[in-house]
Amino acid sequence: MAVEIVTTDLLPTVEDINASYGTMKDRIQKQLQTDIAVTMVTRPENGTDYTYNISVKNTGSNTLLTDNFLILINGSESQFTCSHQHLYPENIVHFHVVSQTSGGENRIKIITNNGIAVYYTYRE
């Protein structure tokens, strides 16, 4: 009877741990296969706000969803639109970002949907 209680309590826990390990392994593999690079940043002035055109290349082997990216300029989250919904390996997409920062040196951070980030410093 004691063996039956231990088995019914312990077996689901072991299965949950195994499933969690598999999920964690898949996430780590995707992170290892993800890499991006900023290829170009331009900033045309348009009156009241400042826009950045940022080109990003997928140098990894995973296809990335651009809707889930996060773009920070000088630590502040910026709204953006993207030329494509997916960023395929070895392809480039263009982000159009509106920011309130202007002048001097700007630090840009782009974070992918699985947490991989790239930094870029842009001086005006």
PDB file of C-alpha atoms in Angstrom:
ATOM      1  CA  MET A   1       0.000   0.000   0.000  1.00  0.00           C
ATOM      2  CA  ALA A   2       2.830   2.428   0.807  1.00  0.00           C
ATOM      3  CA  VAL A   3       4.458   1.663  -2.534  1.00  0.00           C
ATOM      4  CA  GLU A   4       1.191   2.437  -4.303  1.00  0.00           C
ATOM      5  CA  ILE A   5       0.899   5.831  -2.566  1.00  0.00           C
ATOM      6  CA  VAL A   6       4.499   6.759  -3.356  1.00  0.00           C
ATOM      7  CA  THR A   7       4.085   5.661  -6.974  1.00  0.00           C
ATOM      8  CA  THR A   8       0.868   7.616  -7.558  1.00  0.00           C
ATOM      9  CA  ASP A   9       2.318  10.754  -5.939  1.00  0.00           C
ATOM     10  CA  LEU A  10       5.815  10.581  -7.386  1.00  0.00           C
ATOM     11  CA  LEU A  11       5.201   9.388 -10.950  1.00  0.00           C
ATOM     12  CA  PRO A  12       3.286  12.493 -12.167  1.00  0.00           C
ATOM     13  CA  THR A  13       5.991  14.699 -10.642  1.00  0.00           C
ATOM     14  CA  VAL A  14       8.736  12.857 -12.532  1.00  0.00           C
ATOM     15  CA  GLU A  15       6.738  13.152 -15.773  1.00  0.00           C
ATOM     16  CA  ASP A  16       6.271  16.908 -15.207  1.00  0.00           C
ATOM     17  CA  ILE A  17       9.997  17.352 -14.584  1.00  0.00           C
ATOM     18  CA  ASN A  18      10.781  15.434 -17.774  1.00  0.00           C
ATOM     19  CA  ALA A  19       8.361  17.584 -19.810  1.00  0.00           C
ATOM     20  CA  SER A  20       9.839  20.770 -18.321  1.00  0.00           C
ATOM     21  CA  TYR A  21      13.350  19.606 -19.156  1.00  0.00           C
ATOM     22  CA  GLY A  22      12.323  18.980 -22.773  1.00  0.00           C
ATOM     23  CA  THR A  23      10.775  22.453 -23.043  1.00  0.00           C
ATOM     24  CA  MET A  24      13.854  24.075 -21.523  1.00  0.00           C
ATOM     25  CA  LYS A  25      16.144  22.148 -23.895  1.00  0.00           C
ATOM     26  CA  ASP A  26      14.140  23.314 -26.937  1.00  0.00           C
ATOM     27  CA  ARG A  27      14.248  26.936 -25.751  1.00  0.00           C
ATOM     28  CA  ILE A  28      18.021  26.819 -25.199  1.00  0.00           C
ATOM     29  CA  GLN A  29      18.573  25.280 -28.649  1.00  0.00           C
ATOM     30  CA  LYS A  30      16.550  28.066 -30.286  1.00  0.00           C
ATOM     31  CA  GLN A  31      18.515  30.708 -28.373  1.00  0.00           C
ATOM     32  CA  LEU A  32      21.822  29.164 -29.457  1.00  0.00           C
ATOM     33  CA  GLN A  33      20.672  29.186 -33.081  1.00  0.00           C
ATOM     34  CA  THR A  34      19.454  32.807 -32.955  1.00  0.00           C
ATOM     35  CA  ASP A  35      21.639  35.758 -33.881  1.00  0.00           C
ATOM     36  CA  ILE A  36      20.928  39.127 -35.461  1.00  0.00           C
ATOM     37  CA  ALA A  37      23.022  42.062 -36.627  1.00  0.00           C
ATOM     38  CA  VAL A  38      22.155  45.703 -37.234  1.00  0.00           C
ATOM     39  CA  THR A  39      23.329  46.480 -40.763  1.00  0.00           C
ATOM     40  CA  MET A  40      22.297  50.139 -41.062  1.00  0.00           C
ATOM     41  CA  VAL A  41      20.647  52.956 -39.103  1.00  0.00           C
ATOM     42  CA  THR A  42      19.483  56.221 -40.657  1.00  0.00           C
ATOM     43  CA  ARG A  43      17.538  59.061 -39.096  1.00  0.00           C
ATOM     44  CA  PRO A  44      15.799  61.607 -41.306  1.00  0.00           C
ATOM     45  CA  GLU A  45      14.307  64.576 -39.437  1.00  0.00           C
ATOM     46  CA  ASN A  46      10.633  65.210 -40.070  1.00  0.00           C
ATOM     47  CA  GLY A  47       9.650  68.153 -37.875  1.00  0.00           C
ATOM     48  CA  THR A  48       8.136  67.209 -34.510  1.00  0.00           C
ATOM     49  CA  ASP A  49       9.454  63.713 -33.933  1.00  0.00           C
ATOM     50  CA  TYR A  50      12.439  61.665 -34.964  1.00  0.00           C
ATOM     51  CA  THR A  51      12.258  58.478 -36.950  1.00  0.00           C
ATOM     52  CA  TYR A  52      14.872  55.793 -37.303  1.00  0.00           C
ATOM     53  CA  ASN A  53      15.134  53.367 -40.168  1.00  0.00           C
ATOM     54  CA  ILE A  54      16.913  50.309 -38.805  1.00  0.00           C
ATOM     55  CA  SER A  55      17.976  47.392 -41.009  1.00  0.00           C
ATOM     56  CA  VAL A  56      18.448  44.061 -39.220  1.00  0.00           C
ATOM     57  CA  LYS A  57      19.901  40.853 -40.651  1.00  0.00           C
ATOM     58  CA  ASN A  58      19.158  37.387 -39.298  1.00  0.00           C
ATOM     59  CA  THR A  59      22.603  35.781 -39.021  1.00  0.00           C
ATOM     60  CA  GLY A  60      21.264  32.746 -37.149  1.00  0.00           C
ATOM     61  CA  SER A  61      19.377  29.701 -38.383  1.00  0.00           C
ATOM     62  CA  ASN A  62      15.933  30.312 -36.804  1.00  0.00           C
ATOM     63  CA  THR A  63      13.068  32.169 -38.447  1.00  0.00           C
ATOM     64  CA  LEU A  64      12.039  35.045 -36.167  1.00  0.00           C
ATOM     65  CA  LEU A  65       8.682  36.801 -35.743  1.00  0.00           C
ATOM     66  CA  THR A  66       9.281  40.537 -36.013  1.00  0.00           C
ATOM     67  CA  ASP A  67       5.985  41.387 -34.278  1.00  0.00           C
ATOM     68  CA  ASN A  68       7.482  40.052 -31.046  1.00  0.00           C
ATOM     69  CA  PHE A  69      10.679  42.122 -31.215  1.00  0.00           C
ATOM     70  CA  LEU A  70      11.355  44.874 -28.705  1.00  0.00           C
ATOM     71  CA  ILE A  71      13.276  48.001 -29.708  1.00  0.00           C
ATOM     72  CA  LEU A  72      14.756  50.297 -27.065  1.00  0.00           C
ATOM     73  CA  ILE A  73      16.349  53.648 -27.829  1.00  0.00           C
ATOM     74  CA  ASN A  74      18.338  55.039 -24.912  1.00  0.00           C
ATOM     75  CA  GLY A  75      16.513  52.607 -22.627  1.00  0.00           C
ATOM     76  CA  SER A  76      12.983  53.609 -23.658  1.00  0.00           C
ATOM     77  CA  GLU A  77      10.711  51.236 -25.549  1.00  0.00           C
ATOM     78  CA  SER A  78       9.864  52.528 -29.014  1.00  0.00           C
ATOM     79  CA  GLN A  79       6.925  51.737 -31.268  1.00  0.00           C
ATOM     80  CA  PHE A  80       7.828  50.385 -34.694  1.00  0.00           C
ATOM     81  CA  THR A  81       6.550  48.972 -37.929  1.00  0.00           C
ATOM     82  CA  CYS A  82       8.420  46.347 -39.895  1.00  0.00           C
ATOM     83  CA  SER A  83       8.692  45.594 -43.597  1.00  0.00           C
ATOM     84  CA  HIS A  84       8.005  41.855 -43.036  1.00  0.00           C
ATOM     85  CA  GLN A  85       6.302  39.719 -40.399  1.00  0.00           C
ATOM     86  CA  HIS A  86       9.046  37.063 -40.471  1.00  0.00           C
ATOM     87  CA  LEU A  87      12.815  37.449 -40.500  1.00  0.00           C
ATOM     88  CA  TYR A  88      14.213  34.407 -42.275  1.00  0.00           C
ATOM     89  CA  PRO A  89      17.847  33.272 -41.927  1.00  0.00           C
ATOM     90  CA  GLU A  90      20.288  35.398 -43.967  1.00  0.00           C
ATOM     91  CA  ASN A  91      17.521  37.907 -44.838  1.00  0.00           C
ATOM     92  CA  ILE A  92      17.210  41.574 -43.890  1.00  0.00           C
ATOM     93  CA  VAL A  93      14.133  43.441 -42.654  1.00  0.00           C
ATOM     94  CA  HIS A  94      13.665  47.163 -42.128  1.00  0.00           C
ATOM     95  CA  PHE A  95      12.167  48.633 -38.965  1.00  0.00           C
ATOM     96  CA  HIS A  96      10.657  52.115 -39.000  1.00  0.00           C
ATOM     97  CA  VAL A  97      10.885  53.405 -35.427  1.00  0.00           C
ATOM     98  CA  VAL A  98       9.462  56.615 -33.974  1.00  0.00           C
ATOM     99  CA  SER A  99      11.368  57.987 -30.985  1.00  0.00           C
ATOM    100  CA  GLN A 100      11.386  61.190 -28.967  1.00  0.00           C
ATOM    101  CA  THR A 101      15.173  61.196 -28.538  1.00  0.00           C
ATOM    102  CA  SER A 102      17.281  63.481 -30.633  1.00  0.00           C
ATOM    103  CA  GLY A 103      20.841  64.612 -31.092  1.00  0.00           C
ATOM    104  CA  GLY A 104      24.126  63.233 -29.826  1.00  0.00           C
ATOM    105  CA  GLU A 105      24.791  59.576 -29.275  1.00  0.00           C
ATOM    106  CA  ASN A 106      21.852  57.173 -29.173  1.00  0.00           C
ATOM    107  CA  ARG A 107      22.087  53.586 -27.953  1.00  0.00           C
ATOM    108  CA  ILE A 108      19.755  51.183 -29.725  1.00  0.00           C
ATOM    109  CA  LYS A 109      18.928  47.728 -28.383  1.00  0.00           C
ATOM    110  CA  ILE A 110      16.919  45.219 -30.389  1.00  0.00           C
ATOM    111  CA  ILE A 111      15.606  42.142 -28.589  1.00  0.00           C
ATOM    112  CA  THR A 112      14.243  39.095 -30.430  1.00  0.00           C
ATOM    113  CA  ASN A 113      11.199  37.093 -29.389  1.00  0.00           C
ATOM    114  CA  ASN A 114      13.412  34.574 -27.538  1.00  0.00           C
ATOM    115  CA  GLY A 115      15.532  37.091 -25.646  1.00  0.00           C
ATOM    116  CA  ILE A 116      18.607  37.426 -27.865  1.00  0.00           C
ATOM    117  CA  ALA A 117      19.677  41.078 -28.096  1.00  0.00           C
ATOM    118  CA  VAL A 118      21.988  43.235 -30.183  1.00  0.00           C
ATOM    119  CA  TYR A 119      23.273  46.706 -29.328  1.00  0.00           C
ATOM    120  CA  TYR A 120      24.093  49.507 -31.729  1.00  0.00           C
ATOM    121  CA  THR A 121      25.349  53.029 -31.058  1.00  0.00           C
ATOM    122  CA  TYR A 122      24.226  55.743 -33.452  1.00  0.00           C
ATOM    123  CA  ARG A 123      25.782  59.198 -33.419  1.00  0.00           C
ATOM    124  CA  GLU A 124      24.107  62.125 -35.119  1.00  0.00           C
TER     125      GLU A 124
END
